[in-house]
Amino acid sequence: MSDVTDTKLPAQSPPVDRAETAKADAAARLSWWRGDGGEGAKRNLGLLATLVVLVVIGILTRPDLYGDPNWVWGNTLTILKLASVVGVVTVGMTFVIIGGGIDLSVGAIVALAGVWSTTLATQSYGAGGMIFSALTVGLAVGVVNGLLISYGRLVPFIATLAMLVAARGLAAEISDKQTQVSTSSFINGIATTKVLGIPLLVYILVAVVAAGWVLLNRTTFGRRTVAVGGNPEAARLAGINVRRHTVLLYALSGLCCGIAAVMLTAQATSAQAAMANLYELDAIAAAIIGGTLLSGGRGTIIGSLLGVIIFSTITNLFAINNLSAEAQNMVKGGIIVAAVLVQQVQFRSLTQFLARNRATTT
């Protein structure tokens, strides 16, 4: 009996108040929603709401078309195909902008890679040689951009603007200002092949977006990109080789341009020096609309993808309503200006908040 009474019972934890735990969890979720974590989610929800508004506008302006489910499905695939090439370019552009740079030469790189991969000499190596050529040319031009900016200390705007002119000129010289027809059935089939009723181009876009999302959000490379774009000096003091990382960012952008060149060549079954004109405008605009901060240090791949789809939907709306391309460009320009103004207001508010917070803590 004494053994039983002398035995010490293990200490018991205090009873858990489930109501208090539920309140704490709800408070944590609310704090996440109001904080930086919920900022991206709110921005993406806003982009989805914009897409819904555009669809409603389409229904109101062309009820005869939107009343046919088959047409709606086909039109949705058309919008996604329209967004696929620019979407791939935008992924690379998003990395460059988050890293604090800008790349005005993406359209010219797509043209140069497309023209180089469709020369008679390159086509003699088959589809594999054409794809390898396009990817290598895009990657090489991206590396040159990165070297000029990081080690040559040129302003990204100037360096990539010069590359835009030079790459267009080289593409025109190689093609002799002629359209080069692709004779590869494999390359041409990329644009016409469907898997489970969905074009292969859409799958390529999804694959590039998924790879970009993982690279930005789940790797050291992505965290370094945000650090370099947010504060290059702090990133350097933290041990990051900022110059080398900048070269890698522009190389990544060039590689995306090489992929886009293959996709665009497949769609047109040819390549020419004037192809991918103003792609830099669409890619930058999509990234900004998607929430990528133009001064660097913040951005999301999903937001950029939604930005591309919004732009493609606007283009589609203008087409089905028989409106001119000039009006379309004016609307796009207005959207870009509005997005930058919204960013400036948000950035100014954030700066003021941080200044007040520092003053309070000190």
Coordinates of C-alpha atoms in Angstrom, one line a residue:
M1 CA 0.0 0.0 0.0
S2 CA 2.8 2.3 0.9
D3 CA 4.5 1.7 -2.5
V4 CA 1.4 2.9 -4.2
T5 CA 1.0 6.1 -2.2
D6 CA 4.8 6.9 -2.5
T7 CA 4.9 6.5 -6.2
K8 CA 5.0 10.0 -7.9
L9 CA 2.6 10.5 -10.7
P10 CA 3.9 12.2 -13.8
A11 CA 3.3 15.9 -14.1
Q12 CA 0.2 16.6 -16.1
S13 CA -0.1 19.5 -18.5
P14 CA -2.8 22.0 -17.8
P15 CA -6.1 21.4 -19.6
V16 CA -6.2 22.8 -23.0
D17 CA -8.9 25.5 -23.6
R18 CA -10.1 24.7 -27.0
A19 CA -12.0 28.0 -27.3
E20 CA -8.8 30.0 -26.5
T21 CA -6.8 27.9 -29.0
A22 CA -9.4 28.5 -31.7
K23 CA -9.3 32.2 -31.0
A24 CA -5.5 32.2 -31.2
D25 CA -5.6 30.4 -34.5
A26 CA -8.1 32.8 -35.9
A27 CA -6.0 35.7 -34.7
A28 CA -3.0 34.2 -36.4
R29 CA -4.8 33.8 -39.7
L30 CA -6.2 37.3 -39.5
S31 CA -2.7 38.6 -38.8
W32 CA -1.3 36.7 -41.8
W33 CA -4.1 38.1 -44.0
R34 CA -3.4 41.7 -42.9
G35 CA 0.4 41.3 -43.0
D36 CA 2.9 40.8 -45.7
G37 CA 1.9 37.1 -46.1
G38 CA -1.6 38.0 -47.2
E39 CA -0.5 40.8 -49.5
G40 CA 0.2 38.5 -52.4
A41 CA -3.0 36.6 -51.9
K42 CA -5.0 39.8 -51.9
R43 CA -3.3 41.0 -55.0
N44 CA -3.9 37.8 -56.9
L45 CA -7.6 37.8 -55.8
G46 CA -7.8 41.4 -57.2
L47 CA -6.3 40.1 -60.5
L48 CA -8.9 37.3 -60.6
A49 CA -11.7 39.8 -60.0
T50 CA -10.3 41.8 -62.9
L51 CA -10.5 38.7 -65.1
V52 CA -14.1 38.2 -64.1
V53 CA -14.9 41.8 -64.9
L54 CA -13.4 41.3 -68.4
V55 CA -15.4 38.2 -69.0
V56 CA -18.6 40.1 -67.9
I57 CA -17.7 42.8 -70.4
G58 CA -17.3 40.2 -73.1
I59 CA -20.7 38.7 -72.2
L60 CA -22.4 42.1 -72.3
T61 CA -20.8 43.2 -75.6
R62 CA -21.0 39.8 -77.5
P63 CA -23.9 37.8 -75.9
D64 CA -24.3 35.9 -79.2
L65 CA -20.8 34.4 -78.9
Y66 CA -20.7 33.8 -75.2
G67 CA -24.1 32.0 -75.4
D68 CA -22.3 29.1 -77.2
P69 CA -20.4 26.8 -74.7
N70 CA -18.3 25.3 -77.5
W71 CA -17.2 28.8 -78.6
V72 CA -16.4 29.8 -75.0
W73 CA -14.2 26.7 -74.5
G74 CA -12.4 27.3 -77.9
N75 CA -12.0 31.0 -77.1
T76 CA -10.5 30.2 -73.7
L77 CA -7.9 27.9 -75.4
T78 CA -7.2 30.7 -77.9
I79 CA -6.5 33.2 -75.1
L80 CA -4.2 30.7 -73.3
K81 CA -2.4 30.0 -76.6
L82 CA -2.1 33.7 -77.1
A83 CA -0.6 34.1 -73.6
S84 CA 1.8 31.1 -73.9
V85 CA 4.7 32.7 -75.7
V86 CA 4.6 36.1 -73.9
G87 CA 4.0 34.2 -70.6
V88 CA 7.3 32.3 -71.0
V89 CA 9.1 35.6 -71.7
T90 CA 7.4 37.2 -68.7
V91 CA 8.7 34.5 -66.3
G92 CA 12.3 35.5 -67.1
M93 CA 11.4 39.2 -67.0
T94 CA 9.8 38.8 -63.5
F95 CA 13.1 37.4 -62.2
V96 CA 15.1 40.3 -63.7
I97 CA 12.7 42.9 -62.3
I98 CA 12.6 41.3 -58.8
G99 CA 16.4 41.4 -59.0
G100 CA 16.4 45.1 -59.5
G101 CA 16.9 45.2 -63.3
I102 CA 15.0 45.5 -66.5
D103 CA 15.4 43.8 -69.9
L104 CA 14.2 45.8 -72.9
S105 CA 15.8 43.3 -75.3
V106 CA 13.6 40.2 -74.8
G107 CA 11.6 40.7 -78.1
A108 CA 14.9 41.2 -80.1
I109 CA 16.4 38.1 -78.4
V110 CA 13.3 36.0 -79.4
A111 CA 13.7 37.2 -83.0
L112 CA 17.4 36.5 -83.1
A113 CA 17.0 33.1 -81.6
G114 CA 14.2 32.3 -84.0
V115 CA 16.1 33.5 -87.1
W116 CA 19.3 31.7 -86.0
S117 CA 17.5 28.4 -85.4
T118 CA 15.7 28.5 -88.9
T119 CA 18.8 29.1 -91.1
L120 CA 19.3 26.3 -93.7
A121 CA 22.5 25.3 -91.9
T122 CA 20.8 24.9 -88.5
Q123 CA 17.8 23.1 -90.0
S124 CA 20.1 20.6 -91.5
Y125 CA 20.7 19.3 -88.0
G126 CA 17.0 18.6 -87.5
A127 CA 14.6 19.6 -84.8
G128 CA 17.0 18.9 -82.0
G129 CA 19.6 21.2 -83.6
M130 CA 17.0 24.0 -84.0
I131 CA 15.9 23.8 -80.4
F132 CA 19.5 23.7 -79.1
S133 CA 20.4 26.6 -81.3
A134 CA 17.5 28.7 -80.1
L135 CA 18.2 28.0 -76.4
T136 CA 21.9 28.6 -76.8
V137 CA 21.5 31.9 -78.6
G138 CA 19.0 33.2 -76.0
L139 CA 21.2 32.1 -73.2
A140 CA 24.4 33.6 -74.7
V141 CA 22.7 37.0 -75.4
G142 CA 21.3 37.0 -71.8
V143 CA 24.8 36.3 -70.4
V144 CA 26.2 39.2 -72.5
N145 CA 23.5 41.5 -71.1
G146 CA 24.4 40.4 -67.6
L147 CA 28.1 40.9 -68.1
L148 CA 27.6 44.4 -69.5
I149 CA 25.4 45.4 -66.5
S150 CA 27.2 43.7 -63.6
Y151 CA 30.9 44.0 -64.7
G152 CA 30.7 46.7 -67.3
R153 CA 28.6 48.8 -64.8
L154 CA 26.1 49.9 -67.5
V155 CA 22.6 50.9 -66.5
P156 CA 20.3 48.0 -67.3
F157 CA 18.0 50.3 -69.4
I158 CA 20.9 51.4 -71.6
A159 CA 22.6 48.0 -71.9
T160 CA 19.4 46.2 -72.9
L161 CA 18.3 49.0 -75.2
A162 CA 21.6 48.7 -77.0
M163 CA 21.1 44.9 -77.2
L164 CA 17.6 45.4 -78.6
V165 CA 19.0 47.4 -81.5
A166 CA 22.0 45.1 -82.0
A167 CA 20.0 41.9 -81.9
R168 CA 17.4 43.1 -84.3
G169 CA 20.2 44.2 -86.7
L170 CA 22.0 40.9 -86.4
A171 CA 18.7 39.0 -87.0
A172 CA 18.0 41.1 -90.1
E173 CA 21.6 40.5 -91.4
I174 CA 21.4 36.7 -90.9
S175 CA 18.0 36.4 -92.6
D176 CA 18.8 39.0 -95.2
K177 CA 15.5 40.7 -94.2
Q178 CA 13.6 37.6 -95.5
T179 CA 11.2 35.3 -93.8
Q180 CA 12.8 31.9 -93.1
V181 CA 10.4 29.0 -93.3
S182 CA 10.7 26.2 -90.9
T183 CA 10.6 22.8 -92.7
S184 CA 10.7 20.7 -89.5
S185 CA 7.4 18.9 -89.0
F186 CA 8.4 18.4 -85.3
I187 CA 8.9 22.1 -84.7
N188 CA 5.7 23.1 -86.6
G189 CA 3.7 20.4 -84.8
I190 CA 4.4 22.0 -81.4
A191 CA 1.8 24.6 -82.2
T192 CA -0.8 22.2 -83.5
T193 CA -0.4 19.3 -81.1
K194 CA -3.1 18.8 -78.5
V195 CA -2.9 16.6 -75.4
L196 CA -6.3 15.8 -73.8
G197 CA -7.8 18.6 -75.9
I198 CA -5.4 21.3 -74.6
P199 CA -2.7 22.7 -76.9
L200 CA 0.9 21.6 -76.2
L201 CA 1.9 25.3 -76.0
V202 CA -0.2 25.7 -72.9
Y203 CA 1.5 22.8 -71.2
I204 CA 4.9 24.4 -72.0
L205 CA 3.7 27.6 -70.4
V206 CA 2.5 25.7 -67.3
A207 CA 5.8 23.8 -67.1
V208 CA 7.9 27.0 -67.3
V209 CA 5.6 28.8 -64.7
A210 CA 5.9 25.9 -62.3
A211 CA 9.7 25.8 -62.7
G212 CA 9.9 29.5 -62.1
W213 CA 7.6 29.3 -59.1
V214 CA 9.8 26.6 -57.5
L215 CA 13.0 28.5 -58.4
L216 CA 11.7 31.7 -56.8
N217 CA 10.0 30.4 -53.7
R218 CA 11.8 27.2 -52.8
T219 CA 15.4 27.7 -53.6
T220 CA 18.4 29.8 -52.4
F221 CA 18.6 31.3 -55.8
G222 CA 15.1 32.8 -55.4
R223 CA 15.8 34.2 -51.9
R224 CA 19.0 35.7 -53.2
T225 CA 17.1 37.3 -56.1
V226 CA 14.7 39.0 -53.7
A227 CA 17.6 40.1 -51.5
V228 CA 19.6 41.5 -54.4
G229 CA 16.6 43.4 -55.7
G230 CA 15.6 44.7 -52.3
N231 CA 18.9 46.0 -51.1
P232 CA 22.0 45.1 -53.2
E233 CA 24.5 46.5 -50.6
A234 CA 22.9 44.5 -47.8
A235 CA 23.0 41.5 -50.0
R236 CA 26.7 42.0 -50.7
L237 CA 27.5 42.4 -47.0
A238 CA 25.5 39.2 -46.4
G239 CA 28.0 37.3 -48.6
I240 CA 26.0 37.2 -51.9
N241 CA 28.0 37.7 -55.1
V242 CA 25.7 40.3 -56.5
R243 CA 27.5 40.6 -59.8
R244 CA 27.5 36.9 -60.5
H245 CA 23.8 36.6 -59.5
T246 CA 22.9 39.5 -61.8
V247 CA 24.6 37.6 -64.7
L248 CA 22.6 34.5 -63.8
L249 CA 19.3 36.5 -63.8
Y250 CA 19.8 37.9 -67.3
A251 CA 21.0 34.5 -68.5
L252 CA 17.7 33.0 -67.2
S253 CA 15.8 35.7 -69.0
G254 CA 17.6 34.9 -72.2
L255 CA 16.9 31.2 -71.8
C256 CA 13.2 31.9 -71.5
C257 CA 13.5 34.0 -74.7
G258 CA 15.1 30.9 -76.4
I259 CA 12.1 28.7 -75.4
A260 CA 9.7 31.4 -76.5
A261 CA 11.5 31.6 -79.9
V262 CA 10.9 27.9 -80.5
M263 CA 7.2 28.3 -79.6
L264 CA 6.7 31.4 -81.8
T265 CA 8.5 29.8 -84.7
A266 CA 6.2 26.8 -84.4
Q267 CA 3.1 29.0 -84.4
A268 CA 4.2 30.9 -87.5
T269 CA 6.1 28.0 -89.1
S270 CA 8.7 30.6 -89.9
A271 CA 11.0 33.2 -88.3
Q272 CA 12.0 36.8 -89.3
A273 CA 13.8 39.7 -87.8
A274 CA 10.6 41.6 -87.1
M275 CA 9.0 38.8 -85.0
A276 CA 8.1 39.3 -81.3
N277 CA 7.8 43.1 -81.8
L278 CA 7.0 44.9 -78.5
Y279 CA 7.2 41.7 -76.5
E280 CA 9.2 43.7 -74.0
L281 CA 6.3 46.0 -73.4
D282 CA 3.8 43.1 -72.9
A283 CA 6.2 41.2 -70.5
I284 CA 7.1 44.3 -68.4
A285 CA 3.4 45.3 -68.2
A286 CA 2.3 41.8 -67.2
A287 CA 4.9 41.6 -64.5
I288 CA 4.0 45.1 -63.1
I289 CA 0.2 44.3 -63.2
G290 CA 1.0 41.1 -61.5
G291 CA 2.4 43.0 -58.5
T292 CA 6.2 42.9 -59.3
L293 CA 7.7 46.0 -57.8
L294 CA 9.5 48.0 -60.5
S295 CA 12.2 49.0 -58.1
G296 CA 12.9 45.3 -57.3
G297 CA 12.7 43.1 -54.2
R298 CA 9.2 41.9 -54.6
G299 CA 7.1 39.9 -57.1
T300 CA 5.3 36.6 -57.8
I301 CA 5.3 34.3 -60.7
I302 CA 1.6 33.6 -60.3
G303 CA 0.8 37.3 -60.3
S304 CA 2.8 37.7 -63.5
L305 CA 0.9 34.8 -65.1
L306 CA -2.4 36.4 -64.2
G307 CA -1.1 39.7 -65.7
V308 CA -0.3 37.9 -69.0
I309 CA -3.8 36.3 -69.1
I310 CA -5.4 39.7 -68.4
F311 CA -3.5 41.3 -71.3
S312 CA -4.4 38.4 -73.6
T313 CA -8.1 38.6 -72.6
I314 CA -8.1 42.3 -73.3
T315 CA -6.6 41.6 -76.7
N316 CA -9.2 39.0 -77.3
L317 CA -12.0 41.3 -76.3
F318 CA -10.8 43.9 -78.8
A319 CA -10.6 41.3 -81.5
I320 CA -14.1 39.9 -81.0
N321 CA -15.6 43.4 -80.9
N322 CA -13.7 44.4 -84.1
L323 CA -11.8 47.2 -82.4
S324 CA -8.6 48.6 -83.8
A325 CA -5.1 47.6 -82.7
E326 CA -4.3 51.3 -82.1
A327 CA -7.1 51.6 -79.5
Q328 CA -5.9 48.3 -77.9
N329 CA -2.3 49.8 -77.5
M330 CA -3.7 53.0 -76.0
V331 CA -5.7 50.9 -73.4
K332 CA -2.6 48.8 -72.6
G333 CA -0.5 51.9 -72.2
G334 CA -3.1 53.4 -69.8
I335 CA -3.2 50.1 -67.8
I336 CA 0.6 50.2 -67.4
V337 CA 0.6 53.8 -66.2
A338 CA -2.2 53.0 -63.7
A339 CA -0.4 50.0 -62.4
V340 CA 2.8 52.0 -61.8
L341 CA 0.9 54.8 -60.1
V342 CA -0.8 52.3 -57.8
Q343 CA 2.6 50.7 -57.0
Q344 CA 4.1 54.2 -56.2
V345 CA 1.2 54.9 -53.8
Q346 CA 1.6 51.6 -52.1
F347 CA 5.4 51.9 -51.9
R348 CA 5.1 55.4 -50.4
S349 CA 2.6 54.2 -47.8
L350 CA 4.9 51.3 -46.9
T351 CA 7.9 53.6 -46.6
Q352 CA 6.0 56.0 -44.3
F353 CA 4.8 53.1 -42.2
L354 CA 8.3 51.8 -41.8
A355 CA 9.5 55.3 -40.9
R356 CA 6.8 55.7 -38.2
N357 CA 7.6 52.2 -36.9
R358 CA 11.3 53.0 -36.5
A359 CA 10.5 56.3 -34.8
T360 CA 8.3 54.5 -32.3
T361 CA 10.8 51.8 -31.5
T362 CA 13.7 54.3 -31.0

